[in-house]
Amino acid sequence: MPRRERRAQLLESALEVFVAQGYHAAAMDDIAERAGVSKPVLYQHFPGKLDLYLALLDTSCDLIIDNCRAALASTNDNKDRVAATMQVFYSYVASEEGAFRLVFESDLTSEPDVRERVDRVTTECASMIADVIRTDTGLPDEPSQLLAVSLVGMAQVSARFWLAGGGTIPREDAASLISGLAWRGIRGYPRTDDH
């Protein structure tokens, strides 16, 4: 199998094992077995379990950050931006592969490299949102950033709560409900244009 395909196969298998067992309980033996390869093959691609976990975490963090960027760029209407961005978080936690657990529920956040990556999701998403808030409201940097971090926190926490609760509210409806709450709060800030 070509190296790139093998790496993708190993990452997919590792994701399944880490999501099911968490970092500490997962073993390289389990990941190799799930991938149908020997441990030496696994170690040819990843020198250790942390390296493998960080590679997965990078991919997962990049996905939500890129999707947040795309949601914000998808329209100039801020109400629609709020809704699209909220849908990003709800879609991410609802994904069947469960990669969100690596980002939002990692059992390894005391590890500096992991913490840095996990924090990057909040920091980068909030920075993009803060840019929109600052541009459209004329608020200074610090208040814009604080509002943006609050919106990201609302999205992350409510999406995880929705998933954990196993309620009967469909994902789109849950995201719409929370985006309505967020929009009702953020729309009241002074704007510098008609958005």
JSON list of C-alpha atoms in Angstrom, two decimals:
[
{"chain": "A", "resi": 1, "resn": "MET", "atom": "CA", "xyz": [0.00, 0.00, 0.00]},
{"chain": "A", "resi": 2, "resn": "PRO", "atom": "CA", "xyz": [1.38, 3.48, -0.81]},
{"chain": "A", "resi": 3, "resn": "ARG", "atom": "CA", "xyz": [2.68, 5.41, 2.19]},
{"chain": "A", "resi": 4, "resn": "ARG", "atom": "CA", "xyz": [-0.02, 8.11, 2.04]},
{"chain": "A", "resi": 5, "resn": "GLU", "atom": "CA", "xyz": [-2.83, 5.53, 1.91]},
{"chain": "A", "resi": 6, "resn": "ARG", "atom": "CA", "xyz": [-1.28, 3.53, 4.74]},
{"chain": "A", "resi": 7, "resn": "ARG", "atom": "CA", "xyz": [-0.99, 6.66, 6.87]},
{"chain": "A", "resi": 8, "resn": "ALA", "atom": "CA", "xyz": [-4.66, 7.51, 6.23]},
{"chain": "A", "resi": 9, "resn": "GLN", "atom": "CA", "xyz": [-5.64, 3.93, 7.15]},
{"chain": "A", "resi": 10, "resn": "LEU", "atom": "CA", "xyz": [-3.63, 4.12, 10.38]},
{"chain": "A", "resi": 11, "resn": "LEU", "atom": "CA", "xyz": [-5.15, 7.49, 11.30]},
{"chain": "A", "resi": 12, "resn": "GLU", "atom": "CA", "xyz": [-8.66, 6.18, 10.69]},
{"chain": "A", "resi": 13, "resn": "SER", "atom": "CA", "xyz": [-8.03, 3.13, 12.86]},
{"chain": "A", "resi": 14, "resn": "ALA", "atom": "CA", "xyz": [-6.41, 5.23, 15.56]},
{"chain": "A", "resi": 15, "resn": "LEU", "atom": "CA", "xyz": [-9.36, 7.60, 15.61]},
{"chain": "A", "resi": 16, "resn": "GLU", "atom": "CA", "xyz": [-11.74, 4.71, 16.22]},
{"chain": "A", "resi": 17, "resn": "VAL", "atom": "CA", "xyz": [-9.60, 3.39, 19.08]},
{"chain": "A", "resi": 18, "resn": "PHE", "atom": "CA", "xyz": [-8.96, 6.78, 20.73]},
{"chain": "A", "resi": 19, "resn": "VAL", "atom": "CA", "xyz": [-12.64, 7.78, 20.52]},
{"chain": "A", "resi": 20, "resn": "ALA", "atom": "CA", "xyz": [-13.76, 4.45, 21.99]},
{"chain": "A", "resi": 21, "resn": "GLN", "atom": "CA", "xyz": [-11.11, 4.13, 24.69]},
{"chain": "A", "resi": 22, "resn": "GLY", "atom": "CA", "xyz": [-9.56, 7.53, 25.29]},
{"chain": "A", "resi": 23, "resn": "TYR", "atom": "CA", "xyz": [-5.86, 8.24, 25.03]},
{"chain": "A", "resi": 24, "resn": "HIS", "atom": "CA", "xyz": [-4.71, 6.53, 28.21]},
{"chain": "A", "resi": 25, "resn": "ALA", "atom": "CA", "xyz": [-6.58, 3.27, 27.68]},
{"chain": "A", "resi": 26, "resn": "ALA", "atom": "CA", "xyz": [-5.73, 3.01, 23.98]},
{"chain": "A", "resi": 27, "resn": "ALA", "atom": "CA", "xyz": [-2.73, 0.87, 23.11]},
{"chain": "A", "resi": 28, "resn": "MET", "atom": "CA", "xyz": [-0.61, 0.87, 19.98]},
{"chain": "A", "resi": 29, "resn": "ASP", "atom": "CA", "xyz": [-1.34, -2.88, 19.79]},
{"chain": "A", "resi": 30, "resn": "ASP", "atom": "CA", "xyz": [-5.06, -2.12, 19.56]},
{"chain": "A", "resi": 31, "resn": "ILE", "atom": "CA", "xyz": [-4.51, 0.46, 16.83]},
{"chain": "A", "resi": 32, "resn": "ALA", "atom": "CA", "xyz": [-2.25, -1.86, 14.81]},
{"chain": "A", "resi": 33, "resn": "GLU", "atom": "CA", "xyz": [-4.76, -4.68, 15.15]},
{"chain": "A", "resi": 34, "resn": "ARG", "atom": "CA", "xyz": [-7.64, -2.44, 14.10]},
{"chain": "A", "resi": 35, "resn": "ALA", "atom": "CA", "xyz": [-5.64, -1.34, 11.04]},
{"chain": "A", "resi": 36, "resn": "GLY", "atom": "CA", "xyz": [-4.63, -4.91, 10.22]},
{"chain": "A", "resi": 37, "resn": "VAL", "atom": "CA", "xyz": [-0.91, -4.13, 10.38]},
{"chain": "A", "resi": 38, "resn": "SER", "atom": "CA", "xyz": [2.00, -5.08, 12.60]},
{"chain": "A", "resi": 39, "resn": "LYS", "atom": "CA", "xyz": [3.23, -2.72, 15.29]},
{"chain": "A", "resi": 40, "resn": "PRO", "atom": "CA", "xyz": [6.50, -2.11, 13.41]},
{"chain": "A", "resi": 41, "resn": "VAL", "atom": "CA", "xyz": [4.47, -0.84, 10.44]},
{"chain": "A", "resi": 42, "resn": "LEU", "atom": "CA", "xyz": [2.57, 1.51, 12.76]},
{"chain": "A", "resi": 43, "resn": "TYR", "atom": "CA", "xyz": [5.85, 2.76, 14.27]},
{"chain": "A", "resi": 44, "resn": "GLN", "atom": "CA", "xyz": [7.26, 3.42, 10.78]},
{"chain": "A", "resi": 45, "resn": "HIS", "atom": "CA", "xyz": [4.61, 6.10, 10.39]},
{"chain": "A", "resi": 46, "resn": "PHE", "atom": "CA", "xyz": [4.29, 7.36, 13.97]},
{"chain": "A", "resi": 47, "resn": "PRO", "atom": "CA", "xyz": [7.17, 7.12, 16.48]},
{"chain": "A", "resi": 48, "resn": "GLY", "atom": "CA", "xyz": [4.79, 6.95, 19.43]},
{"chain": "A", "resi": 49, "resn": "LYS", "atom": "CA", "xyz": [1.22, 7.08, 20.63]},
{"chain": "A", "resi": 50, "resn": "LEU", "atom": "CA", "xyz": [1.38, 10.82, 21.37]},
{"chain": "A", "resi": 51, "resn": "ASP", "atom": "CA", "xyz": [2.61, 11.56, 17.84]},
{"chain": "A", "resi": 52, "resn": "LEU", "atom": "CA", "xyz": [-0.31, 9.61, 16.42]},
{"chain": "A", "resi": 53, "resn": "TYR", "atom": "CA", "xyz": [-2.77, 11.37, 18.72]},
{"chain": "A", "resi": 54, "resn": "LEU", "atom": "CA", "xyz": [-1.37, 14.80, 17.81]},
{"chain": "A", "resi": 55, "resn": "ALA", "atom": "CA", "xyz": [-1.66, 14.02, 14.09]},
{"chain": "A", "resi": 56, "resn": "LEU", "atom": "CA", "xyz": [-5.33, 13.17, 14.59]},
{"chain": "A", "resi": 57, "resn": "LEU", "atom": "CA", "xyz": [-5.86, 16.22, 16.74]},
{"chain": "A", "resi": 58, "resn": "ASP", "atom": "CA", "xyz": [-4.30, 18.49, 14.11]},
{"chain": "A", "resi": 59, "resn": "THR", "atom": "CA", "xyz": [-6.61, 17.11, 11.44]},
{"chain": "A", "resi": 60, "resn": "SER", "atom": "CA", "xyz": [-9.66, 17.42, 13.65]},
{"chain": "A", "resi": 61, "resn": "CYS", "atom": "CA", "xyz": [-8.84, 20.95, 14.79]},
{"chain": "A", "resi": 62, "resn": "ASP", "atom": "CA", "xyz": [-8.12, 22.07, 11.24]},
{"chain": "A", "resi": 63, "resn": "LEU", "atom": "CA", "xyz": [-11.48, 20.72, 10.11]},
{"chain": "A", "resi": 64, "resn": "ILE", "atom": "CA", "xyz": [-13.57, 22.72, 12.58]},
{"chain": "A", "resi": 65, "resn": "ILE", "atom": "CA", "xyz": [-11.48, 25.88, 12.10]},
{"chain": "A", "resi": 66, "resn": "ASP", "atom": "CA", "xyz": [-11.73, 25.62, 8.30]},
{"chain": "A", "resi": 67, "resn": "ASN", "atom": "CA", "xyz": [-15.47, 24.98, 8.52]},
{"chain": "A", "resi": 68, "resn": "CYS", "atom": "CA", "xyz": [-15.91, 27.98, 10.82]},
{"chain": "A", "resi": 69, "resn": "ARG", "atom": "CA", "xyz": [-13.97, 30.14, 8.34]},
{"chain": "A", "resi": 70, "resn": "ALA", "atom": "CA", "xyz": [-16.15, 28.90, 5.48]},
{"chain": "A", "resi": 71, "resn": "ALA", "atom": "CA", "xyz": [-19.35, 29.56, 7.45]},
{"chain": "A", "resi": 72, "resn": "LEU", "atom": "CA", "xyz": [-18.31, 33.14, 8.17]},
{"chain": "A", "resi": 73, "resn": "ALA", "atom": "CA", "xyz": [-17.35, 33.70, 4.53]},
{"chain": "A", "resi": 74, "resn": "SER", "atom": "CA", "xyz": [-20.53, 32.13, 3.18]},
{"chain": "A", "resi": 75, "resn": "THR", "atom": "CA", "xyz": [-22.60, 35.30, 3.51]},
{"chain": "A", "resi": 76, "resn": "ASN", "atom": "CA", "xyz": [-22.47, 38.97, 4.45]},
{"chain": "A", "resi": 77, "resn": "ASP", "atom": "CA", "xyz": [-25.68, 38.70, 6.45]},
{"chain": "A", "resi": 78, "resn": "ASN", "atom": "CA", "xyz": [-24.67, 38.42, 10.10]},
{"chain": "A", "resi": 79, "resn": "LYS", "atom": "CA", "xyz": [-27.80, 36.57, 11.19]},
{"chain": "A", "resi": 80, "resn": "ASP", "atom": "CA", "xyz": [-26.99, 33.92, 8.59]},
{"chain": "A", "resi": 81, "resn": "ARG", "atom": "CA", "xyz": [-23.34, 33.92, 9.68]},
{"chain": "A", "resi": 82, "resn": "VAL", "atom": "CA", "xyz": [-24.37, 33.14, 13.25]},
{"chain": "A", "resi": 83, "resn": "ALA", "atom": "CA", "xyz": [-26.65, 30.33, 12.04]},
{"chain": "A", "resi": 84, "resn": "ALA", "atom": "CA", "xyz": [-24.01, 28.87, 9.69]},
{"chain": "A", "resi": 85, "resn": "THR", "atom": "CA", "xyz": [-21.31, 28.95, 12.35]},
{"chain": "A", "resi": 86, "resn": "MET", "atom": "CA", "xyz": [-23.58, 27.34, 14.93]},
{"chain": "A", "resi": 87, "resn": "GLN", "atom": "CA", "xyz": [-24.38, 24.59, 12.41]},
{"chain": "A", "resi": 88, "resn": "VAL", "atom": "CA", "xyz": [-20.63, 23.98, 12.06]},
{"chain": "A", "resi": 89, "resn": "PHE", "atom": "CA", "xyz": [-20.29, 23.12, 15.74]},
{"chain": "A", "resi": 90, "resn": "TYR", "atom": "CA", "xyz": [-23.43, 20.98, 15.85]},
{"chain": "A", "resi": 91, "resn": "SER", "atom": "CA", "xyz": [-22.46, 19.09, 12.69]},
{"chain": "A", "resi": 92, "resn": "TYR", "atom": "CA", "xyz": [-18.98, 18.54, 14.08]},
{"chain": "A", "resi": 93, "resn": "VAL", "atom": "CA", "xyz": [-20.15, 16.98, 17.35]},
{"chain": "A", "resi": 94, "resn": "ALA", "atom": "CA", "xyz": [-22.82, 14.93, 15.55]},
{"chain": "A", "resi": 95, "resn": "SER", "atom": "CA", "xyz": [-20.30, 13.37, 13.17]},
{"chain": "A", "resi": 96, "resn": "GLU", "atom": "CA", "xyz": [-20.43, 9.60, 13.45]},
{"chain": "A", "resi": 97, "resn": "GLU", "atom": "CA", "xyz": [-16.65, 9.28, 13.65]},
{"chain": "A", "resi": 98, "resn": "GLY", "atom": "CA", "xyz": [-16.65, 11.11, 17.01]},
{"chain": "A", "resi": 99, "resn": "ALA", "atom": "CA", "xyz": [-13.52, 13.17, 16.34]},
{"chain": "A", "resi": 100, "resn": "PHE", "atom": "CA", "xyz": [-14.95, 15.99, 18.46]},
{"chain": "A", "resi": 101, "resn": "ARG", "atom": "CA", "xyz": [-14.11, 13.90, 21.54]},
{"chain": "A", "resi": 102, "resn": "LEU", "atom": "CA", "xyz": [-10.42, 14.41, 20.78]},
{"chain": "A", "resi": 103, "resn": "VAL", "atom": "CA", "xyz": [-10.89, 18.19, 20.78]},
{"chain": "A", "resi": 104, "resn": "PHE", "atom": "CA", "xyz": [-13.60, 18.87, 23.35]},
{"chain": "A", "resi": 105, "resn": "GLU", "atom": "CA", "xyz": [-13.34, 15.84, 25.65]},
{"chain": "A", "resi": 106, "resn": "SER", "atom": "CA", "xyz": [-9.68, 14.84, 25.54]},
{"chain": "A", "resi": 107, "resn": "ASP", "atom": "CA", "xyz": [-8.35, 13.00, 28.57]},
{"chain": "A", "resi": 108, "resn": "LEU", "atom": "CA", "xyz": [-4.90, 14.39, 27.79]},
{"chain": "A", "resi": 109, "resn": "THR", "atom": "CA", "xyz": [-5.39, 18.14, 28.13]},
{"chain": "A", "resi": 110, "resn": "SER", "atom": "CA", "xyz": [-2.65, 18.32, 30.77]},
{"chain": "A", "resi": 111, "resn": "GLU", "atom": "CA", "xyz": [-0.16, 17.54, 27.96]},
{"chain": "A", "resi": 112, "resn": "PRO", "atom": "CA", "xyz": [1.06, 20.95, 26.67]},
{"chain": "A", "resi": 113, "resn": "ASP", "atom": "CA", "xyz": [1.04, 19.94, 22.98]},
{"chain": "A", "resi": 114, "resn": "VAL", "atom": "CA", "xyz": [-2.54, 18.69, 23.28]},
{"chain": "A", "resi": 115, "resn": "ARG", "atom": "CA", "xyz": [-3.70, 21.73, 25.27]},
{"chain": "A", "resi": 116, "resn": "GLU", "atom": "CA", "xyz": [-2.18, 24.05, 22.65]},
{"chain": "A", "resi": 117, "resn": "ARG", "atom": "CA", "xyz": [-4.11, 22.35, 19.85]},
{"chain": "A", "resi": 118, "resn": "VAL", "atom": "CA", "xyz": [-7.39, 22.21, 21.77]},
{"chain": "A", "resi": 119, "resn": "ASP", "atom": "CA", "xyz": [-7.10, 25.89, 22.68]},
{"chain": "A", "resi": 120, "resn": "ARG", "atom": "CA", "xyz": [-6.35, 26.70, 19.04]},
{"chain": "A", "resi": 121, "resn": "VAL", "atom": "CA", "xyz": [-9.94, 25.82, 18.08]},
{"chain": "A", "resi": 122, "resn": "THR", "atom": "CA", "xyz": [-11.39, 28.38, 20.47]},
{"chain": "A", "resi": 123, "resn": "THR", "atom": "CA", "xyz": [-8.70, 30.96, 19.76]},
{"chain": "A", "resi": 124, "resn": "GLU", "atom": "CA", "xyz": [-8.83, 30.81, 15.96]},
{"chain": "A", "resi": 125, "resn": "CYS", "atom": "CA", "xyz": [-12.61, 30.52, 15.66]},
{"chain": "A", "resi": 126, "resn": "ALA", "atom": "CA", "xyz": [-13.07, 33.36, 18.14]},
{"chain": "A", "resi": 127, "resn": "SER", "atom": "CA", "xyz": [-10.49, 35.49, 16.33]},
{"chain": "A", "resi": 128, "resn": "MET", "atom": "CA", "xyz": [-12.38, 35.14, 13.05]},
{"chain": "A", "resi": 129, "resn": "ILE", "atom": "CA", "xyz": [-15.69, 35.96, 14.73]},
{"chain": "A", "resi": 130, "resn": "ALA", "atom": "CA", "xyz": [-14.11, 38.90, 16.59]},
{"chain": "A", "resi": 131, "resn": "ASP", "atom": "CA", "xyz": [-12.99, 40.34, 13.25]},
{"chain": "A", "resi": 132, "resn": "VAL", "atom": "CA", "xyz": [-16.60, 40.35, 12.05]},
{"chain": "A", "resi": 133, "resn": "ILE", "atom": "CA", "xyz": [-17.85, 41.85, 15.32]},
{"chain": "A", "resi": 134, "resn": "ARG", "atom": "CA", "xyz": [-15.18, 44.56, 15.33]},
{"chain": "A", "resi": 135, "resn": "THR", "atom": "CA", "xyz": [-15.79, 45.45, 11.67]},
{"chain": "A", "resi": 136, "resn": "ASP", "atom": "CA", "xyz": [-19.57, 45.55, 11.96]},
{"chain": "A", "resi": 137, "resn": "THR", "atom": "CA", "xyz": [-19.94, 47.15, 15.39]},
{"chain": "A", "resi": 138, "resn": "GLY", "atom": "CA", "xyz": [-16.92, 49.40, 15.71]},
{"chain": "A", "resi": 139, "resn": "LEU", "atom": "CA", "xyz": [-16.15, 47.86, 19.10]},
{"chain": "A", "resi": 140, "resn": "PRO", "atom": "CA", "xyz": [-12.49, 47.79, 20.19]},
{"chain": "A", "resi": 141, "resn": "ASP", "atom": "CA", "xyz": [-10.44, 44.58, 19.98]},
{"chain": "A", "resi": 142, "resn": "GLU", "atom": "CA", "xyz": [-10.83, 43.33, 23.56]},
{"chain": "A", "resi": 143, "resn": "PRO", "atom": "CA", "xyz": [-14.65, 43.56, 23.82]},
{"chain": "A", "resi": 144, "resn": "SER", "atom": "CA", "xyz": [-14.97, 42.05, 20.32]},
{"chain": "A", "resi": 145, "resn": "GLN", "atom": "CA", "xyz": [-12.75, 39.16, 21.33]},
{"chain": "A", "resi": 146, "resn": "LEU", "atom": "CA", "xyz": [-14.65, 38.57, 24.57]},
{"chain": "A", "resi": 147, "resn": "LEU", "atom": "CA", "xyz": [-17.98, 38.49, 22.75]},
{"chain": "A", "resi": 148, "resn": "ALA", "atom": "CA", "xyz": [-16.53, 36.13, 20.15]},
{"chain": "A", "resi": 149, "resn": "VAL", "atom": "CA", "xyz": [-15.13, 33.72, 22.74]},
{"chain": "A", "resi": 150, "resn": "SER", "atom": "CA", "xyz": [-18.53, 33.73, 24.44]},
{"chain": "A", "resi": 151, "resn": "LEU", "atom": "CA", "xyz": [-20.25, 32.80, 21.20]},
{"chain": "A", "resi": 152, "resn": "VAL", "atom": "CA", "xyz": [-17.75, 30.00, 20.52]},
{"chain": "A", "resi": 153, "resn": "GLY", "atom": "CA", "xyz": [-18.22, 28.72, 24.07]},
{"chain": "A", "resi": 154, "resn": "MET", "atom": "CA", "xyz": [-21.99, 28.77, 23.63]},
{"chain": "A", "resi": 155, "resn": "ALA", "atom": "CA", "xyz": [-21.65, 26.75, 20.44]},
{"chain": "A", "resi": 156, "resn": "GLN", "atom": "CA", "xyz": [-19.23, 24.18, 21.88]},
{"chain": "A", "resi": 157, "resn": "VAL", "atom": "CA", "xyz": [-20.97, 23.61, 25.19]},
{"chain": "A", "resi": 158, "resn": "SER", "atom": "CA", "xyz": [-24.52, 23.56, 23.86]},
{"chain": "A", "resi": 159, "resn": "ALA", "atom": "CA", "xyz": [-23.61, 21.19, 21.01]},
{"chain": "A", "resi": 160, "resn": "ARG", "atom": "CA", "xyz": [-21.92, 18.76, 23.39]},
{"chain": "A", "resi": 161, "resn": "PHE", "atom": "CA", "xyz": [-24.85, 19.01, 25.83]},
{"chain": "A", "resi": 162, "resn": "TRP", "atom": "CA", "xyz": [-27.30, 18.35, 22.99]},
{"chain": "A", "resi": 163, "resn": "LEU", "atom": "CA", "xyz": [-25.37, 15.27, 21.87]},
{"chain": "A", "resi": 164, "resn": "ALA", "atom": "CA", "xyz": [-24.90, 13.87, 25.38]},
{"chain": "A", "resi": 165, "resn": "GLY", "atom": "CA", "xyz": [-28.56, 14.35, 26.25]},
{"chain": "A", "resi": 166, "resn": "GLY", "atom": "CA", "xyz": [-29.76, 12.18, 23.41]},
{"chain": "A", "resi": 167, "resn": "GLY", "atom": "CA", "xyz": [-32.87, 14.31, 23.22]},
{"chain": "A", "resi": 168, "resn": "THR", "atom": "CA", "xyz": [-35.47, 14.37, 20.53]},
{"chain": "A", "resi": 169, "resn": "ILE", "atom": "CA", "xyz": [-34.56, 17.75, 19.06]},
{"chain": "A", "resi": 170, "resn": "PRO", "atom": "CA", "xyz": [-33.12, 17.23, 15.57]},
{"chain": "A", "resi": 171, "resn": "ARG", "atom": "CA", "xyz": [-29.60, 18.60, 15.08]},
{"chain": "A", "resi": 172, "resn": "GLU", "atom": "CA", "xyz": [-30.64, 21.37, 12.68]},
{"chain": "A", "resi": 173, "resn": "ASP", "atom": "CA", "xyz": [-33.40, 22.49, 15.05]},
{"chain": "A", "resi": 174, "resn": "ALA", "atom": "CA", "xyz": [-31.07, 22.47, 18.07]},
{"chain": "A", "resi": 175, "resn": "ALA", "atom": "CA", "xyz": [-28.46, 24.53, 16.22]},
{"chain": "A", "resi": 176, "resn": "SER", "atom": "CA", "xyz": [-31.17, 26.91, 15.00]},
{"chain": "A", "resi": 177, "resn": "LEU", "atom": "CA", "xyz": [-32.52, 27.35, 18.53]},
{"chain": "A", "resi": 178, "resn": "ILE", "atom": "CA", "xyz": [-29.09, 28.27, 19.90]},
{"chain": "A", "resi": 179, "resn": "SER", "atom": "CA", "xyz": [-28.18, 30.47, 16.93]},
{"chain": "A", "resi": 180, "resn": "GLY", "atom": "CA", "xyz": [-31.45, 32.34, 17.55]},
{"chain": "A", "resi": 181, "resn": "LEU", "atom": "CA", "xyz": [-30.38, 32.95, 21.13]},
{"chain": "A", "resi": 182, "resn": "ALA", "atom": "CA", "xyz": [-26.91, 34.06, 20.03]},
{"chain": "A", "resi": 183, "resn": "TRP", "atom": "CA", "xyz": [-28.30, 36.35, 17.32]},
{"chain": "A", "resi": 184, "resn": "ARG", "atom": "CA", "xyz": [-30.78, 37.99, 19.70]},
{"chain": "A", "resi": 185, "resn": "GLY", "atom": "CA", "xyz": [-27.86, 38.85, 21.96]},
{"chain": "A", "resi": 186, "resn": "ILE", "atom": "CA", "xyz": [-25.23, 39.95, 19.47]},
{"chain": "A", "resi": 187, "resn": "ARG", "atom": "CA", "xyz": [-27.49, 41.90, 17.09]},
{"chain": "A", "resi": 188, "resn": "GLY", "atom": "CA", "xyz": [-28.03, 44.61, 19.70]},
{"chain": "A", "resi": 189, "resn": "TYR", "atom": "CA", "xyz": [-24.48, 45.92, 19.48]},
{"chain": "A", "resi": 190, "resn": "PRO", "atom": "CA", "xyz": [-23.93, 49.12, 17.50]},
{"chain": "A", "resi": 191, "resn": "ARG", "atom": "CA", "xyz": [-23.14, 48.49, 13.88]},
{"chain": "A", "resi": 192, "resn": "THR", "atom": "CA", "xyz": [-21.13, 50.55, 11.47]},
{"chain": "A", "resi": 193, "resn": "ASP", "atom": "CA", "xyz": [-23.08, 49.39, 8.43]},
{"chain": "A", "resi": 194, "resn": "ASP", "atom": "CA", "xyz": [-26.37, 47.71, 7.52]},
{"chain": "A", "resi": 195, "resn": "HIS", "atom": "CA", "xyz": [-25.29, 44.10, 8.14]}
]
